[in-house]
Amino acid sequence: MNKGTLVVVSGFSGAGKGTVLSQVFQRRPDLYFSVSFTTRAPRAGEQDGVDYHFITREAFEERIHRGEFLEYAEYVGNYYGTSLKVIQEKLDQGIDVILEIEIQGAAKVREKMPEAVSLFLVPPSFEELSRRLHSRGTDSEETIQQRLATARREVKEIVNYDYIVVNDTVDQAVGEILAILIAEGCRKERRLDLIEGVNGL
Ligand code: 5GP
C-alpha cells in the first residue's frame, strides 16, 4: 500500500488558517488532522484532545526527553509539538496527514521528512493582514503590531515552502489547497503500484 502524504501548513497569525482548514476538512473528511500537544492554556470553546492536547510544561519536557515528538517549538512562551507515533501510524495506513504548525516546526519536519509537502498561507497583502487583525477585535493594538512585525520577519522563510496559497477569499484558498492535494496524490511515486507488473508499460 502507498504511504499517506504528510502536508505541513503554516501561515501568518491572522491569515485565516483555521477557517480555511476547517473547510478543507469538510470537503476531505478522509484527511487526518494532527492534534498537537501544547502547554498554553485552552481558549474559550477549545476542547482537550480535539483542538490540542493541553499538558503541563513538565509533562511536555518529559515527552521531549522520551523522543516522542516529530518536531516541537517554543512559540510566544509556550511549547507546541507533534506526536511522531500518531503521524507515523496514519501515514503507514495510507492516510494523508495535515499538520498546522509554525515555521520553526515546519523547518524541522522538512529536515526529518523531506518527502513532506509544505504550504504557506498568505493574505493578498500586508494591508489586508493588518485589516483582518484589527477587525477580529480580539487583540490590543500592541499585540497586533507585534503580530505584524513577526509576519514581516517570517516572510524570509516562505521560499523554503513548496507552495504559497493566497487567502483572498476562503473559497479560493480552499480550492488551491484541494488542488495541491490532488496533484500531490497523482505523483508517480504514489502511483507506481498501478503500473508494477503490467507488461508493456
Ligand atoms: P495558537 O496558540 O494560536 O493555537 O497557535 C500558535 C501557533 O502554533 C500557530 O502558528 C500554530 O500553527 C502553531 N502550532 C500549533 N501546533 C503546533 C505544533 O505541534 N508544532 C509547532 N511547531 N507549531 C504548532
mmCIF file with all atom_site columns, C-alpha atoms and ligand atoms in Angstrom:
data_model
loop_
_atom_site.group_PDB
_atom_site.id
_atom_site.type_symbol
_atom_site.label_atom_id
_atom_site.label_alt_id
_atom_site.label_comp_id
_atom_site.label_asym_id
_atom_site.label_entity_id
_atom_site.label_seq_id
_atom_site.pdbx_PDB_ins_code
_atom_site.Cartn_x
_atom_site.Cartn_y
_atom_site.Cartn_z
_atom_site.occupancy
_atom_site.B_iso_or_equiv
_atom_site.pdbx_formal_charge
_atom_site.auth_seq_id
_atom_site.auth_comp_id
_atom_site.auth_asym_id
_atom_site.auth_atom_id
_atom_site.pdbx_PDB_model_num
ATOM   1   C CA  . MET A 1 1   ? 0.000   0.000  0.000   1.00 0.00 ? 1   MET A CA  1
ATOM   2   C CA  . ASN A 1 2   ? 1.183   3.549  -0.695  1.00 0.00 ? 2   ASN A CA  1
ATOM   3   C CA  . LYS A 1 3   ? 2.013   5.661  2.317   1.00 0.00 ? 3   LYS A CA  1
ATOM   4   C CA  . GLY A 1 4   ? -0.051  8.753  3.053   1.00 0.00 ? 4   GLY A CA  1
ATOM   5   C CA  . THR A 1 5   ? 1.240   12.254 2.307   1.00 0.00 ? 5   THR A CA  1
ATOM   6   C CA  . LEU A 1 6   ? 2.390   14.481 5.139   1.00 0.00 ? 6   LEU A CA  1
ATOM   7   C CA  . VAL A 1 7   ? 1.174   18.024 4.494   1.00 0.00 ? 7   VAL A CA  1
ATOM   8   C CA  . VAL A 1 8   ? 2.529   20.925 6.547   1.00 0.00 ? 8   VAL A CA  1
ATOM   9   C CA  . VAL A 1 9   ? 0.514   24.141 6.615   1.00 0.00 ? 9   VAL A CA  1
ATOM   10  C CA  . SER A 1 10  ? 1.864   27.399 8.065   1.00 0.00 ? 10  SER A CA  1
ATOM   11  C CA  . GLY A 1 11  ? 0.743   30.978 7.758   1.00 0.00 ? 11  GLY A CA  1
ATOM   12  C CA  . PHE A 1 12  ? 0.862   34.343 9.438   1.00 0.00 ? 12  PHE A CA  1
ATOM   13  C CA  . SER A 1 13  ? -1.155  34.831 12.557  1.00 0.00 ? 13  SER A CA  1
ATOM   14  C CA  . GLY A 1 14  ? -4.422  36.311 11.274  1.00 0.00 ? 14  GLY A CA  1
ATOM   15  C CA  . ALA A 1 15  ? -4.066  34.855 7.772   1.00 0.00 ? 15  ALA A CA  1
ATOM   16  C CA  . GLY A 1 16  ? -7.190  32.754 8.346   1.00 0.00 ? 16  GLY A CA  1
ATOM   17  C CA  . LYS A 1 17  ? -5.625  29.262 8.572   1.00 0.00 ? 17  LYS A CA  1
ATOM   18  C CA  . GLY A 1 18  ? -8.282  27.942 10.933  1.00 0.00 ? 18  GLY A CA  1
ATOM   19  C CA  . THR A 1 19  ? -11.245 28.921 8.769   1.00 0.00 ? 19  THR A CA  1
ATOM   20  C CA  . VAL A 1 20  ? -9.630  27.682 5.579   1.00 0.00 ? 20  VAL A CA  1
ATOM   21  C CA  . LEU A 1 21  ? -8.518  24.348 7.049   1.00 0.00 ? 21  LEU A CA  1
ATOM   22  C CA  . SER A 1 22  ? -11.883 23.621 8.647   1.00 0.00 ? 22  SER A CA  1
ATOM   23  C CA  . GLN A 1 23  ? -13.457 23.923 5.181   1.00 0.00 ? 23  GLN A CA  1
ATOM   24  C CA  . VAL A 1 24  ? -10.778 21.721 3.652   1.00 0.00 ? 24  VAL A CA  1
ATOM   25  C CA  . PHE A 1 25  ? -11.687 19.039 6.226   1.00 0.00 ? 25  PHE A CA  1
ATOM   26  C CA  . GLN A 1 26  ? -15.385 19.360 5.412   1.00 0.00 ? 26  GLN A CA  1
ATOM   27  C CA  . ARG A 1 27  ? -14.558 18.632 1.784   1.00 0.00 ? 27  ARG A CA  1
ATOM   28  C CA  . ARG A 1 28  ? -11.984 15.931 2.579   1.00 0.00 ? 28  ARG A CA  1
ATOM   29  C CA  . PRO A 1 29  ? -13.093 14.081 5.720   1.00 0.00 ? 29  PRO A CA  1
ATOM   30  C CA  . ASP A 1 30  ? -10.597 11.325 4.861   1.00 0.00 ? 30  ASP A CA  1
ATOM   31  C CA  . LEU A 1 31  ? -7.701  13.609 5.885   1.00 0.00 ? 31  LEU A CA  1
ATOM   32  C CA  . TYR A 1 32  ? -6.272  13.254 9.383   1.00 0.00 ? 32  TYR A CA  1
ATOM   33  C CA  . PHE A 1 33  ? -5.736  16.484 11.255  1.00 0.00 ? 33  PHE A CA  1
ATOM   34  C CA  . SER A 1 34  ? -2.869  16.042 13.703  1.00 0.00 ? 34  SER A CA  1
ATOM   35  C CA  . VAL A 1 35  ? -3.831  17.221 17.202  1.00 0.00 ? 35  VAL A CA  1
ATOM   36  C CA  . SER A 1 36  ? -0.749  18.886 18.692  1.00 0.00 ? 36  SER A CA  1
ATOM   37  C CA  . PHE A 1 37  ? 0.419   18.955 22.284  1.00 0.00 ? 37  PHE A CA  1
ATOM   38  C CA  . THR A 1 38  ? 0.728   22.394 23.871  1.00 0.00 ? 38  THR A CA  1
ATOM   39  C CA  . THR A 1 39  ? 1.486   23.996 27.217  1.00 0.00 ? 39  THR A CA  1
ATOM   40  C CA  . ARG A 1 40  ? -0.682  27.038 26.533  1.00 0.00 ? 40  ARG A CA  1
ATOM   41  C CA  . ALA A 1 41  ? -3.998  27.378 28.346  1.00 0.00 ? 41  ALA A CA  1
ATOM   42  C CA  . PRO A 1 42  ? -7.148  26.442 26.425  1.00 0.00 ? 42  PRO A CA  1
ATOM   43  C CA  . ARG A 1 43  ? -9.087  29.364 24.948  1.00 0.00 ? 43  ARG A CA  1
ATOM   44  C CA  . ALA A 1 44  ? -12.837 29.623 25.415  1.00 0.00 ? 44  ALA A CA  1
ATOM   45  C CA  . GLY A 1 45  ? -14.531 26.843 23.475  1.00 0.00 ? 45  GLY A CA  1
ATOM   46  C CA  . GLU A 1 46  ? -11.374 24.779 22.928  1.00 0.00 ? 46  GLU A CA  1
ATOM   47  C CA  . GLN A 1 47  ? -11.576 21.118 23.870  1.00 0.00 ? 47  GLN A CA  1
ATOM   48  C CA  . ASP A 1 48  ? -8.794  18.924 25.190  1.00 0.00 ? 48  ASP A CA  1
ATOM   49  C CA  . GLY A 1 49  ? -7.998  16.176 22.691  1.00 0.00 ? 49  GLY A CA  1
ATOM   50  C CA  . VAL A 1 50  ? -9.842  17.981 19.886  1.00 0.00 ? 50  VAL A CA  1
ATOM   51  C CA  . ASP A 1 51  ? -8.100  21.333 19.406  1.00 0.00 ? 51  ASP A CA  1
ATOM   52  C CA  . TYR A 1 52  ? -4.948  20.377 21.297  1.00 0.00 ? 52  TYR A CA  1
ATOM   53  C CA  . HIS A 1 53  ? -3.749  18.012 23.982  1.00 0.00 ? 53  HIS A CA  1
ATOM   54  C CA  . PHE A 1 54  ? -3.262  20.541 26.769  1.00 0.00 ? 54  PHE A CA  1
ATOM   55  C CA  . ILE A 1 55  ? -0.435  19.446 29.076  1.00 0.00 ? 55  ILE A CA  1
ATOM   56  C CA  . THR A 1 56  ? 1.904   20.988 31.655  1.00 0.00 ? 56  THR A CA  1
ATOM   57  C CA  . ARG A 1 57  ? 5.459   22.123 30.895  1.00 0.00 ? 57  ARG A CA  1
ATOM   58  C CA  . GLU A 1 58  ? 6.834   19.225 32.956  1.00 0.00 ? 58  GLU A CA  1
ATOM   59  C CA  . ALA A 1 59  ? 4.791   16.680 31.012  1.00 0.00 ? 59  ALA A CA  1
ATOM   60  C CA  . PHE A 1 60  ? 5.862   18.307 27.734  1.00 0.00 ? 60  PHE A CA  1
ATOM   61  C CA  . GLU A 1 61  ? 9.539   18.211 28.684  1.00 0.00 ? 61  GLU A CA  1
ATOM   62  C CA  . GLU A 1 62  ? 9.240   14.536 29.641  1.00 0.00 ? 62  GLU A CA  1
ATOM   63  C CA  . ARG A 1 63  ? 7.856   13.818 26.206  1.00 0.00 ? 63  ARG A CA  1
ATOM   64  C CA  . ILE A 1 64  ? 10.767  15.743 24.644  1.00 0.00 ? 64  ILE A CA  1
ATOM   65  C CA  . HIS A 1 65  ? 13.244  13.584 26.587  1.00 0.00 ? 65  HIS A CA  1
ATOM   66  C CA  . ARG A 1 66  ? 11.466  10.400 25.561  1.00 0.00 ? 66  ARG A CA  1
ATOM   67  C CA  . GLY A 1 67  ? 11.833  11.490 21.917  1.00 0.00 ? 67  GLY A CA  1
ATOM   68  C CA  . GLU A 1 68  ? 8.102   11.442 21.325  1.00 0.00 ? 68  GLU A CA  1
ATOM   69  C CA  . PHE A 1 69  ? 7.904   14.487 19.070  1.00 0.00 ? 69  PHE A CA  1
ATOM   70  C CA  . LEU A 1 70  ? 8.426   14.610 15.324  1.00 0.00 ? 70  LEU A CA  1
ATOM   71  C CA  . GLU A 1 71  ? 9.022   18.313 15.969  1.00 0.00 ? 71  GLU A CA  1
ATOM   72  C CA  . TYR A 1 72  ? 8.344   20.827 18.677  1.00 0.00 ? 72  TYR A CA  1
ATOM   73  C CA  . ALA A 1 73  ? 8.904   24.556 19.057  1.00 0.00 ? 73  ALA A CA  1
ATOM   74  C CA  . GLU A 1 74  ? 8.546   27.274 21.617  1.00 0.00 ? 74  GLU A CA  1
ATOM   75  C CA  . TYR A 1 75  ? 6.237   29.979 20.345  1.00 0.00 ? 75  TYR A CA  1
ATOM   76  C CA  . VAL A 1 76  ? 5.190   33.087 22.322  1.00 0.00 ? 76  VAL A CA  1
ATOM   77  C CA  . GLY A 1 77  ? 6.258   31.470 25.603  1.00 0.00 ? 77  GLY A CA  1
ATOM   78  C CA  . ASN A 1 78  ? 4.596   28.087 25.135  1.00 0.00 ? 78  ASN A CA  1
ATOM   79  C CA  . TYR A 1 79  ? 5.631   24.719 23.760  1.00 0.00 ? 79  TYR A CA  1
ATOM   80  C CA  . TYR A 1 80  ? 3.840   23.197 20.783  1.00 0.00 ? 80  TYR A CA  1
ATOM   81  C CA  . GLY A 1 81  ? 4.666   19.749 19.413  1.00 0.00 ? 81  GLY A CA  1
ATOM   82  C CA  . THR A 1 82  ? 3.590   16.984 17.059  1.00 0.00 ? 82  THR A CA  1
ATOM   83  C CA  . SER A 1 83  ? 3.430   13.349 18.179  1.00 0.00 ? 83  SER A CA  1
ATOM   84  C CA  . LEU A 1 84  ? 5.653   11.187 15.996  1.00 0.00 ? 84  LEU A CA  1
ATOM   85  C CA  . LYS A 1 85  ? 3.836   7.912  16.774  1.00 0.00 ? 85  LYS A CA  1
ATOM   86  C CA  . VAL A 1 86  ? 0.375   9.052  15.726  1.00 0.00 ? 86  VAL A CA  1
ATOM   87  C CA  . ILE A 1 87  ? 1.616   10.622 12.490  1.00 0.00 ? 87  ILE A CA  1
ATOM   88  C CA  . GLN A 1 88  ? 3.615   7.529  11.584  1.00 0.00 ? 88  GLN A CA  1
ATOM   89  C CA  . GLU A 1 89  ? 0.651   5.225  12.190  1.00 0.00 ? 89  GLU A CA  1
ATOM   90  C CA  . LYS A 1 90  ? -1.645  7.250  9.947   1.00 0.00 ? 90  LYS A CA  1
ATOM   91  C CA  . LEU A 1 91  ? 0.910   7.610  7.149   1.00 0.00 ? 91  LEU A CA  1
ATOM   92  C CA  . ASP A 1 92  ? 1.593   3.855  7.276   1.00 0.00 ? 92  ASP A CA  1
ATOM   93  C CA  . GLN A 1 93  ? -2.146  3.242  6.876   1.00 0.00 ? 93  GLN A CA  1
ATOM   94  C CA  . GLY A 1 94  ? -2.069  5.330  3.677   1.00 0.00 ? 94  GLY A CA  1
ATOM   95  C CA  . ILE A 1 95  ? -3.879  8.262  5.297   1.00 0.00 ? 95  ILE A CA  1
ATOM   96  C CA  . ASP A 1 96  ? -2.878  11.826 4.376   1.00 0.00 ? 96  ASP A CA  1
ATOM   97  C CA  . VAL A 1 97  ? -1.981  13.871 7.451   1.00 0.00 ? 97  VAL A CA  1
ATOM   98  C CA  . ILE A 1 98  ? -2.226  17.653 7.875   1.00 0.00 ? 98  ILE A CA  1
ATOM   99  C CA  . LEU A 1 99  ? -0.014  19.459 10.381  1.00 0.00 ? 99  LEU A CA  1
ATOM   100 C CA  . GLU A 1 100 ? -0.886  23.084 11.109  1.00 0.00 ? 100 GLU A CA  1
ATOM   101 C CA  . ILE A 1 101 ? 2.354   24.320 12.642  1.00 0.00 ? 101 ILE A CA  1
ATOM   102 C CA  . GLU A 1 102 ? 4.531   27.424 12.801  1.00 0.00 ? 102 GLU A CA  1
ATOM   103 C CA  . ILE A 1 103 ? 7.680   27.974 10.736  1.00 0.00 ? 103 ILE A CA  1
ATOM   104 C CA  . GLN A 1 104 ? 10.380  26.590 13.086  1.00 0.00 ? 104 GLN A CA  1
ATOM   105 C CA  . GLY A 1 105 ? 8.457   23.321 13.392  1.00 0.00 ? 105 GLY A CA  1
ATOM   106 C CA  . ALA A 1 106 ? 7.862   23.218 9.637   1.00 0.00 ? 106 ALA A CA  1
ATOM   107 C CA  . ALA A 1 107 ? 11.614  23.561 9.026   1.00 0.00 ? 107 ALA A CA  1
ATOM   108 C CA  . LYS A 1 108 ? 12.281  20.581 11.335  1.00 0.00 ? 108 LYS A CA  1
ATOM   109 C CA  . VAL A 1 109 ? 9.679   18.462 9.567   1.00 0.00 ? 109 VAL A CA  1
ATOM   110 C CA  . ARG A 1 110 ? 11.227  19.247 6.168   1.00 0.00 ? 110 ARG A CA  1
ATOM   111 C CA  . GLU A 1 111 ? 14.619  18.208 7.572   1.00 0.00 ? 111 GLU A CA  1
ATOM   112 C CA  . LYS A 1 112 ? 13.400  14.925 9.056   1.00 0.00 ? 112 LYS A CA  1
ATOM   113 C CA  . MET A 1 113 ? 10.855  14.028 6.392   1.00 0.00 ? 113 MET A CA  1
ATOM   114 C CA  . PRO A 1 114 ? 11.938  15.602 3.093   1.00 0.00 ? 114 PRO A CA  1
ATOM   115 C CA  . GLU A 1 115 ? 9.031   13.930 1.314   1.00 0.00 ? 115 GLU A CA  1
ATOM   116 C CA  . ALA A 1 116 ? 6.565   16.132 3.238   1.00 0.00 ? 116 ALA A CA  1
ATOM   117 C CA  . VAL A 1 117 ? 4.689   18.761 1.231   1.00 0.00 ? 117 VAL A CA  1
ATOM   118 C CA  . SER A 1 118 ? 4.622   22.243 2.721   1.00 0.00 ? 118 SER A CA  1
ATOM   119 C CA  . LEU A 1 119 ? 2.222   25.117 2.125   1.00 0.00 ? 119 LEU A CA  1
ATOM   120 C CA  . PHE A 1 120 ? 2.350   28.679 3.344   1.00 0.00 ? 120 PHE A CA  1
ATOM   121 C CA  . LEU A 1 121 ? -0.916  30.595 3.516   1.00 0.00 ? 121 LEU A CA  1
ATOM   122 C CA  . VAL A 1 122 ? -0.643  34.335 2.819   1.00 0.00 ? 122 VAL A CA  1
ATOM   123 C CA  . PRO A 1 123 ? -3.206  37.111 2.770   1.00 0.00 ? 123 PRO A CA  1
ATOM   124 C CA  . PRO A 1 124 ? -3.380  39.052 -0.524  1.00 0.00 ? 124 PRO A CA  1
ATOM   125 C CA  . SER A 1 125 ? -1.342  41.914 1.028   1.00 0.00 ? 125 SER A CA  1
ATOM   126 C CA  . PHE A 1 126 ? 0.091   43.245 4.293   1.00 0.00 ? 126 PHE A CA  1
ATOM   127 C CA  . GLU A 1 127 ? -2.610  45.919 4.367   1.00 0.00 ? 127 GLU A CA  1
ATOM   128 C CA  . GLU A 1 128 ? -5.209  43.160 4.257   1.00 0.00 ? 128 GLU A CA  1
ATOM   129 C CA  . LEU A 1 129 ? -3.454  41.242 7.054   1.00 0.00 ? 129 LEU A CA  1
ATOM   130 C CA  . SER A 1 130 ? -3.480  44.377 9.192   1.00 0.00 ? 130 SER A CA  1
ATOM   131 C CA  . ARG A 1 131 ? -7.158  44.964 8.382   1.00 0.00 ? 131 ARG A CA  1
ATOM   132 C CA  . ARG A 1 132 ? -8.041  41.358 9.344   1.00 0.00 ? 132 ARG A CA  1
ATOM   133 C CA  . LEU A 1 133 ? -6.134  41.515 12.622  1.00 0.00 ? 133 LEU A CA  1
ATOM   134 C CA  . HIS A 1 134 ? -7.920  44.752 13.536  1.00 0.00 ? 134 HIS A CA  1
ATOM   135 C CA  . SER A 1 135 ? -11.349 43.503 12.536  1.00 0.00 ? 135 SER A CA  1
ATOM   136 C CA  . ARG A 1 136 ? -11.048 40.360 14.701  1.00 0.00 ? 136 ARG A CA  1
ATOM   137 C CA  . GLY A 1 137 ? -11.261 42.730 17.646  1.00 0.00 ? 137 GLY A CA  1
ATOM   138 C CA  . THR A 1 138 ? -9.533  40.217 19.942  1.00 0.00 ? 138 THR A CA  1
ATOM   139 C CA  . ASP A 1 139 ? -6.090  41.802 20.295  1.00 0.00 ? 139 ASP A CA  1
ATOM   140 C CA  . SER A 1 140 ? -4.731  45.099 21.588  1.00 0.00 ? 140 SER A CA  1
ATOM   141 C CA  . GLU A 1 141 ? -3.020  47.478 19.142  1.00 0.00 ? 141 GLU A CA  1
ATOM   142 C CA  . GLU A 1 142 ? 0.327   46.489 20.684  1.00 0.00 ? 142 GLU A CA  1
ATOM   143 C CA  . THR A 1 143 ? -0.304  42.779 20.106  1.00 0.00 ? 143 THR A CA  1
ATOM   144 C CA  . ILE A 1 144 ? -1.429  43.485 16.552  1.00 0.00 ? 144 ILE A CA  1
ATOM   145 C CA  . GLN A 1 145 ? 1.763   45.434 15.845  1.00 0.00 ? 145 GLN A CA  1
ATOM   146 C CA  . GLN A 1 146 ? 3.802   42.530 17.306  1.00 0.00 ? 146 GLN A CA  1
ATOM   147 C CA  . ARG A 1 147 ? 1.997   40.045 15.078  1.00 0.00 ? 147 ARG A CA  1
ATOM   148 C CA  . LEU A 1 148 ? 2.617   42.236 12.020  1.00 0.00 ? 148 LEU A CA  1
ATOM   149 C CA  . ALA A 1 149 ? 6.307   42.591 12.911  1.00 0.00 ? 149 ALA A CA  1
ATOM   150 C CA  . THR A 1 150 ? 6.565   38.791 13.317  1.00 0.00 ? 150 THR A CA  1
ATOM   151 C CA  . ALA A 1 151 ? 4.893   38.332 9.933   1.00 0.00 ? 151 ALA A CA  1
ATOM   152 C CA  . ARG A 1 152 ? 7.407   40.696 8.292   1.00 0.00 ? 152 ARG A CA  1
ATOM   153 C CA  . ARG A 1 153 ? 10.284  38.620 9.735   1.00 0.00 ? 153 ARG A CA  1
ATOM   154 C CA  . GLU A 1 154 ? 8.636   35.365 8.672   1.00 0.00 ? 154 GLU A CA  1
ATOM   155 C CA  . VAL A 1 155 ? 8.389   36.482 5.039   1.00 0.00 ? 155 VAL A CA  1
ATOM   156 C CA  . LYS A 1 156 ? 12.020  35.408 4.515   1.00 0.00 ? 156 LYS A CA  1
ATOM   157 C CA  . GLU A 1 157 ? 11.147  31.801 5.372   1.00 0.00 ? 157 GLU A CA  1
ATOM   158 C CA  . ILE A 1 158 ? 8.378   31.427 2.806   1.00 0.00 ? 158 ILE A CA  1
ATOM   159 C CA  . VAL A 1 159 ? 10.759  30.475 -0.017  1.00 0.00 ? 159 VAL A CA  1
ATOM   160 C CA  . ASN A 1 160 ? 11.505  27.230 1.862   1.00 0.00 ? 160 ASN A CA  1
ATOM   161 C CA  . TYR A 1 161 ? 7.926   26.028 1.389   1.00 0.00 ? 161 TYR A CA  1
ATOM   162 C CA  . ASP A 1 162 ? 6.746   24.101 -1.677  1.00 0.00 ? 162 ASP A CA  1
ATOM   163 C CA  . TYR A 1 163 ? 3.562   26.094 -2.259  1.00 0.00 ? 163 TYR A CA  1
ATOM   164 C CA  . ILE A 1 164 ? 2.199   29.550 -1.474  1.00 0.00 ? 164 ILE A CA  1
ATOM   165 C CA  . VAL A 1 165 ? -1.577  29.624 -1.052  1.00 0.00 ? 165 VAL A CA  1
ATOM   166 C CA  . VAL A 1 166 ? -3.305  33.005 -1.284  1.00 0.00 ? 166 VAL A CA  1
ATOM   167 C CA  . ASN A 1 167 ? -6.202  33.535 1.063   1.00 0.00 ? 167 ASN A CA  1
ATOM   168 C CA  . ASP A 1 168 ? -8.030  36.232 -0.863  1.00 0.00 ? 168 ASP A CA  1
ATOM   169 C CA  . THR A 1 169 ? -11.392 34.597 -0.340  1.00 0.00 ? 169 THR A CA  1
ATOM   170 C CA  . VAL A 1 170 ? -11.806 31.463 1.772   1.00 0.00 ? 170 VAL A CA  1
ATOM   171 C CA  . ASP A 1 171 ? -13.232 29.593 -1.233  1.00 0.00 ? 171 ASP A CA  1
ATOM   172 C CA  . GLN A 1 172 ? -10.203 30.439 -3.347  1.00 0.00 ? 172 GLN A CA  1
ATOM   173 C CA  . ALA A 1 173 ? -7.737  29.295 -0.676  1.00 0.00 ? 173 ALA A CA  1
ATOM   174 C CA  . VAL A 1 174 ? -9.702  26.077 -0.050  1.00 0.00 ? 174 VAL A CA  1
ATOM   175 C CA  . GLY A 1 175 ? -9.747  25.434 -3.816  1.00 0.00 ? 175 GLY A CA  1
ATOM   176 C CA  . GLU A 1 176 ? -5.984  25.925 -4.075  1.00 0.00 ? 176 GLU A CA  1
ATOM   177 C CA  . ILE A 1 177 ? -5.286  23.535 -1.182  1.00 0.00 ? 177 ILE A CA  1
ATOM   178 C CA  . LEU A 1 178 ? -7.619  20.874 -2.595  1.00 0.00 ? 178 LEU A CA  1
ATOM   179 C CA  . ALA A 1 179 ? -5.872  21.226 -5.984  1.00 0.00 ? 179 ALA A CA  1
ATOM   180 C CA  . ILE A 1 180 ? -2.444  20.787 -4.379  1.00 0.00 ? 180 ILE A CA  1
ATOM   181 C CA  . LEU A 1 181 ? -3.628  17.667 -2.543  1.00 0.00 ? 181 LEU A CA  1
ATOM   182 C CA  . ILE A 1 182 ? -4.968  16.175 -5.774  1.00 0.00 ? 182 ILE A CA  1
ATOM   183 C CA  . ALA A 1 183 ? -1.775  16.953 -7.698  1.00 0.00 ? 183 ALA A CA  1
ATOM   184 C CA  . GLU A 1 184 ? 0.421   15.510 -4.936  1.00 0.00 ? 184 GLU A CA  1
ATOM   185 C CA  . GLY A 1 185 ? -1.685  12.345 -4.918  1.00 0.00 ? 185 GLY A CA  1
ATOM   186 C CA  . CYS A 1 186 ? -1.002  11.925 -8.656  1.00 0.00 ? 186 CYS A CA  1
ATOM   187 C CA  . ARG A 1 187 ? 2.778   11.963 -8.280  1.00 0.00 ? 187 ARG A CA  1
ATOM   188 C CA  . LYS A 1 188 ? 4.357   8.963  -9.928  1.00 0.00 ? 188 LYS A CA  1
ATOM   189 C CA  . GLU A 1 189 ? 5.964   7.887  -6.647  1.00 0.00 ? 189 GLU A CA  1
ATOM   190 C CA  . ARG A 1 190 ? 2.459   7.380  -5.256  1.00 0.00 ? 190 ARG A CA  1
ATOM   191 C CA  . ARG A 1 191 ? 1.170   5.573  -8.300  1.00 0.00 ? 191 ARG A CA  1
ATOM   192 C CA  . LEU A 1 192 ? 3.903   3.124  -9.156  1.00 0.00 ? 192 LEU A CA  1
ATOM   193 C CA  . ASP A 1 193 ? 1.711   0.311  -7.829  1.00 0.00 ? 193 ASP A CA  1
ATOM   194 C CA  . LEU A 1 194 ? -0.640  0.998  -10.754 1.00 0.00 ? 194 LEU A CA  1
ATOM   195 C CA  . ILE A 1 195 ? 1.994   0.021  -13.298 1.00 0.00 ? 195 ILE A CA  1
ATOM   196 C CA  . GLU A 1 196 ? 4.046   -2.542 -11.411 1.00 0.00 ? 196 GLU A CA  1
ATOM   197 C CA  . GLY A 1 197 ? 3.761   -5.903 -13.051 1.00 0.00 ? 197 GLY A CA  1
ATOM   198 C CA  . VAL A 1 198 ? 1.923   -4.589 -16.103 1.00 0.00 ? 198 VAL A CA  1
ATOM   199 C CA  . ASN A 1 199 ? 3.706   -5.808 -19.234 1.00 0.00 ? 199 ASN A CA  1
ATOM   200 C CA  . GLY A 1 200 ? 4.354   -3.316 -21.966 1.00 0.00 ? 200 GLY A CA  1
ATOM   201 C CA  . LEU A 1 201 ? 4.185   -0.156 -19.823 1.00 0.00 ? 201 LEU A CA  1
HETATM 202 P P1  . 5GP B 2 .   ? -2.275  29.027 18.749  1.00 0.00 ? 1   5GP B P1  1
HETATM 203 O O1  . 5GP B 2 .   ? -1.765  29.209 20.146  1.00 0.00 ? 1   5GP B O1  1
HETATM 204 O O2  . 5GP B 2 .   ? -2.777  30.317 18.152  1.00 0.00 ? 1   5GP B O2  1
HETATM 205 O O3  . 5GP B 2 .   ? -3.274  27.899 18.654  1.00 0.00 ? 1   5GP B O3  1
HETATM 206 O O4  . 5GP B 2 .   ? -1.043  28.566 17.857  1.00 0.00 ? 1   5GP B O4  1
HETATM 207 C C1  . 5GP B 2 .   ? 0.109   29.332 17.784  1.00 0.00 ? 1   5GP B C1  1
HETATM 208 C C2  . 5GP B 2 .   ? 0.997   28.802 16.667  1.00 0.00 ? 1   5GP B C2  1
HETATM 209 O O5  . 5GP B 2 .   ? 1.459   27.486 16.999  1.00 0.00 ? 1   5GP B O5  1
HETATM 210 C C3  . 5GP B 2 .   ? 0.301   28.697 15.313  1.00 0.00 ? 1   5GP B C3  1
HETATM 211 O O6  . 5GP B 2 .   ? 1.155   29.280 14.346  1.00 0.00 ? 1   5GP B O6  1
HETATM 212 C C4  . 5GP B 2 .   ? 0.195   27.200 15.080  1.00 0.00 ? 1   5GP B C4  1
HETATM 213 O O7  . 5GP B 2 .   ? 0.292   26.892 13.705  1.00 0.00 ? 1   5GP B O7  1
HETATM 214 C C5  . 5GP B 2 .   ? 1.394   26.691 15.830  1.00 0.00 ? 1   5GP B C5  1
HETATM 215 N N1  . 5GP B 2 .   ? 1.306   25.276 16.227  1.00 0.00 ? 1   5GP B N1  1
HETATM 216 C C6  . 5GP B 2 .   ? 0.226   24.551 16.598  1.00 0.00 ? 1   5GP B C6  1
HETATM 217 N N2  . 5GP B 2 .   ? 0.570   23.286 16.853  1.00 0.00 ? 1   5GP B N2  1
HETATM 218 C C7  . 5GP B 2 .   ? 1.902   23.182 16.631  1.00 0.00 ? 1   5GP B C7  1
HETATM 219 C C8  . 5GP B 2 .   ? 2.857   22.096 16.721  1.00 0.00 ? 1   5GP B C8  1
HETATM 220 O O8  . 5GP B 2 .   ? 2.555   20.958 17.034  1.00 0.00 ? 1   5GP B O8  1
HETATM 221 N N3  . 5GP B 2 .   ? 4.152   22.402 16.427  1.00 0.00 ? 1   5GP B N3  1
HETATM 222 C C9  . 5GP B 2 .   ? 4.547   23.652 16.064  1.00 0.00 ? 1   5GP B C9  1
HETATM 223 N N4  . 5GP B 2 .   ? 5.833   23.822 15.753  1.00 0.00 ? 1   5GP B N4  1
HETATM 224 N N5  . 5GP B 2 .   ? 3.696   24.686 15.958  1.00 0.00 ? 1   5GP B N5  1
HETATM 225 C C10 . 5GP B 2 .   ? 2.379   24.460 16.236  1.00 0.00 ? 1   5GP B C10 1
#
